[in-house]
Coordinates of C-alpha atoms in Angstrom, one line a residue:
X729 CA 12.9 51.3 -53.9
X730 CA 10.0 48.8 -53.4
X731 CA 12.5 46.4 -51.7
X732 CA 13.6 49.2 -49.4
X733 CA 10.1 50.0 -48.4
X734 CA 9.3 46.3 -47.7
X735 CA 12.5 46.0 -45.6
X736 CA 11.5 49.1 -43.5
X737 CA 8.0 47.7 -43.0
X738 CA 9.5 44.5 -41.7
X739 CA 11.7 46.5 -39.3
X740 CA 8.8 48.4 -37.9
X741 CA 6.8 45.3 -37.5
X742 CA 9.5 43.5 -35.6
X743 CA 10.3 46.5 -33.5
X744 CA 6.5 46.8 -32.5
X745 CA 6.4 43.1 -31.6
X746 CA 9.5 43.2 -29.5
X747 CA 8.6 46.0 -27.2
X748 CA 9.6 45.4 -23.6
X749 CA 7.0 43.7 -21.4
X750 CA 5.1 46.3 -19.3
X751 CA 5.8 49.3 -21.6
X752 CA 2.1 50.1 -21.4
X753 CA 2.4 50.8 -17.7
X754 CA 6.0 52.2 -17.6
X755 CA 5.9 55.7 -16.2
X756 CA 9.6 56.1 -16.8
X757 CA 10.9 54.3 -13.8
X758 CA 11.1 50.7 -14.7
X759 CA 14.5 51.2 -16.3
X760 CA 15.9 52.1 -12.9
X761 CA 15.4 48.6 -11.4
X762 CA 19.1 47.7 -11.5
X763 CA 20.1 51.0 -10.0
X764 CA 17.5 50.7 -7.3
X765 CA 18.6 47.1 -6.5
X766 CA 22.1 48.4 -6.0
X767 CA 21.0 51.2 -3.9
X768 CA 18.9 49.0 -1.7
X769 CA 21.7 46.5 -1.1
X770 CA 24.3 49.2 -0.3
X771 CA 21.8 51.0 2.1
X772 CA 21.2 54.1 0.1
X773 CA 17.6 53.2 -0.5
X774 CA 15.0 50.9 1.1
X775 CA 12.0 49.0 -0.2
X776 CA 9.9 50.7 2.5
X777 CA 11.0 54.1 1.2
X778 CA 10.1 53.3 -2.4
X779 CA 6.7 51.7 -1.5
X780 CA 6.0 54.6 0.9
X781 CA 6.4 57.1 -2.0
X782 CA 4.3 54.9 -4.3
X783 CA 1.5 54.6 -1.8
X784 CA 1.4 58.3 -1.2
X785 CA 1.2 58.9 -4.9
X786 CA -1.3 56.3 -5.8
X787 CA -4.0 56.7 -3.2
X788 CA -4.9 59.5 -0.7
X789 CA -3.0 58.7 2.4
X790 CA -5.0 60.8 4.9
X791 CA -8.5 61.4 6.0
X792 CA -10.1 64.2 8.0
X793 CA -12.5 64.3 11.1
X794 CA -15.2 66.6 12.5
X795 CA -14.3 68.6 15.6
X796 CA -13.7 66.6 18.7
X797 CA -14.6 63.4 16.9
X798 CA -13.0 60.1 16.0
X799 CA -16.0 59.0 13.8
X800 CA -15.3 58.1 10.2
X801 CA -17.7 59.8 7.9
X802 CA -18.6 58.6 4.4
X803 CA -15.8 60.5 2.7
X804 CA -13.2 59.2 5.1
X805 CA -14.5 55.6 4.6
X806 CA -14.2 55.8 0.8
X807 CA -10.7 56.9 1.1
X808 CA -9.9 54.2 3.6
X809 CA -11.4 51.7 1.2
X810 CA -8.9 52.9 -1.5
X811 CA -6.1 52.5 1.0
X812 CA -7.2 49.0 2.1
X813 CA -7.4 47.9 -1.6
X814 CA -3.8 49.1 -2.0
X815 CA -2.6 47.5 1.2
X816 CA -4.0 44.1 0.3
X817 CA -1.9 44.0 -2.9
X818 CA 1.3 44.0 -0.7
X819 CA 1.1 41.3 2.0
X820 CA 4.7 41.7 2.9
X821 CA 4.3 45.3 4.0
X822 CA 3.5 46.9 7.3
X823 CA 1.7 50.2 7.8
X824 CA 1.4 52.7 10.6
X825 CA -1.3 55.1 11.2
X826 CA -0.7 58.5 12.8
X827 CA -3.4 60.5 14.5
X828 CA -3.5 64.4 14.6
X829 CA -5.8 67.0 16.0
X830 CA -6.2 70.8 15.8
X831 CA -5.0 73.1 18.6
X832 CA -8.3 73.5 20.4
X833 CA -8.3 71.7 23.8
X834 CA -5.6 70.6 26.1
X835 CA -2.4 68.8 25.0
X836 CA -3.2 65.7 26.9
X837 CA -6.8 65.6 25.6
X838 CA -5.7 66.1 22.0
X839 CA -3.0 63.3 22.2
X840 CA -5.8 61.0 23.4
X841 CA -8.0 62.1 20.6
X842 CA -5.4 61.6 18.0
X843 CA -4.9 58.1 19.2
X844 CA -8.7 57.3 19.0
X845 CA -8.6 58.6 15.4
X846 CA -5.7 56.3 14.5
X847 CA -7.4 53.3 16.3
X848 CA -10.5 54.0 14.3
X849 CA -8.7 53.7 11.1
X850 CA -7.0 50.4 12.3
X851 CA -10.4 49.0 13.1
X852 CA -11.7 49.9 9.8
X853 CA -8.9 48.3 8.0
X854 CA -9.5 45.1 10.1
X855 CA -13.1 45.1 8.9
X856 CA -11.7 45.1 5.4
X857 CA -9.8 41.9 6.0
X858 CA -6.5 43.3 6.7
X859 CA -4.5 41.6 9.6
X860 CA -4.0 43.8 12.6
X861 CA -0.5 42.2 12.8
X862 CA 0.4 44.2 9.6
X863 CA -0.6 47.5 11.2
X864 CA 2.5 47.8 13.1
X865 CA 1.4 50.6 15.5
X866 CA -0.9 53.5 15.9
X867 CA 0.7 56.8 16.9
X868 CA -0.8 60.1 18.1
X869 CA 1.0 63.4 17.5
X870 CA -2.0 65.2 18.8
X871 CA -1.8 68.9 18.2
X872 CA 2.0 69.0 17.7
X873 CA 2.3 68.8 13.9
X874 CA -0.4 71.0 12.3
X875 CA -0.6 71.4 8.7
X876 CA -2.1 74.8 9.2
X877 CA -0.6 77.0 11.9
X878 CA -3.6 78.2 13.8
X879 CA -5.0 78.0 17.4
X880 CA -8.5 77.9 15.9
X881 CA -10.6 75.0 14.8
X882 CA -9.0 73.6 11.6
X883 CA -10.4 70.6 9.8
X884 CA -7.2 70.1 7.8
X885 CA -5.3 69.5 11.1
X886 CA -7.9 66.9 12.3
X887 CA -6.6 64.0 10.4
X888 CA -5.0 60.6 10.3
X889 CA -2.1 59.8 7.9
X890 CA -1.3 56.2 6.8
X891 CA 2.2 55.3 5.9
X892 CA 4.4 52.4 4.9
X893 CA 6.5 51.6 8.0
X894 CA 8.4 48.4 7.0
X895 CA 8.1 44.7 6.2
X896 CA 6.6 41.7 7.8
X897 CA 9.5 39.7 9.4
X898 CA 11.0 36.8 7.3
X899 CA 8.6 37.3 4.4
X900 CA 9.9 35.3 1.5
X901 CA 10.2 38.2 -1.0
X902 CA 11.9 40.6 1.4
X903 CA 15.7 41.4 1.1
X904 CA 16.1 38.7 -1.7
X905 CA 17.1 41.2 -4.5
X906 CA 13.5 40.9 -5.9
X907 CA 12.9 44.7 -6.4
X908 CA 10.5 44.2 -9.4
X909 CA 8.6 41.4 -7.7
X910 CA 7.9 43.4 -4.7
X911 CA 7.7 47.0 -6.0
X912 CA 6.3 46.5 -9.5
X913 CA 4.6 43.2 -9.4
X914 CA 2.2 44.3 -12.1
X915 CA 5.2 44.8 -14.4
X916 CA 6.3 41.2 -13.7
X917 CA 2.8 40.0 -14.3
X918 CA 2.6 41.7 -17.7
X919 CA 5.6 39.8 -18.7
X920 CA 4.1 36.5 -17.7
X921 CA 1.0 37.4 -19.6
X922 CA 2.9 38.2 -22.8
X923 CA 4.8 34.8 -22.4
X924 CA 1.5 33.0 -22.0
X925 CA 0.1 34.6 -25.1
X926 CA 3.2 33.5 -27.1
X927 CA 3.0 30.0 -25.8
X928 CA -0.7 29.8 -26.7
X929 CA 0.0 31.1 -30.2
X930 CA 2.8 28.5 -30.7
X931 CA 0.4 25.7 -29.5
X932 CA -2.3 26.9 -31.9
X933 CA 0.1 27.1 -34.9
X934 CA 1.4 23.6 -34.1
X935 CA -2.3 22.2 -34.1
X936 CA -3.0 23.9 -37.4
X937 CA 0.0 22.3 -39.2

């Protein structure tokens, strides 16, 4: 009986030590890497689509504006700082900013106002050290795509939305089958960290012998 308990204890210990790298940050999607690579290469899925979903899930992707204004208030700036921090992690990725307005005012004026709002966001990103070459375009939908269907003033309709639009041409990690390196680089880094720790432990053990 004692021998069985010891054996079970060793089995548990080995299992705990051999957990897959990145298990602490796995939200249930890392095991899909092979499937995702296959879907990417056969055209069913794209890097940009995956990253776009991740961006929208991890940071707020839109900000709002005061009536007839393209000025970024303090709340908007804090959200854009979060977006900029995320964008800097992915130098291979391009982004597009879409400007929107509510329905008050003429169609032409609102299209111009939506563009000014998108341009304000791009200028803010540039002030945060993000190259304008990665901000592929700014687009204004004006009043044509409201979140709330109303002809009155509506702050929720006065917004910009930042989205992943594609990849910087000829970037070394793009279209090279490196799904994890591009999409889940912190997962890859966790594996490198674990390897470094093992190497350090071996070196220490050798010195002590």
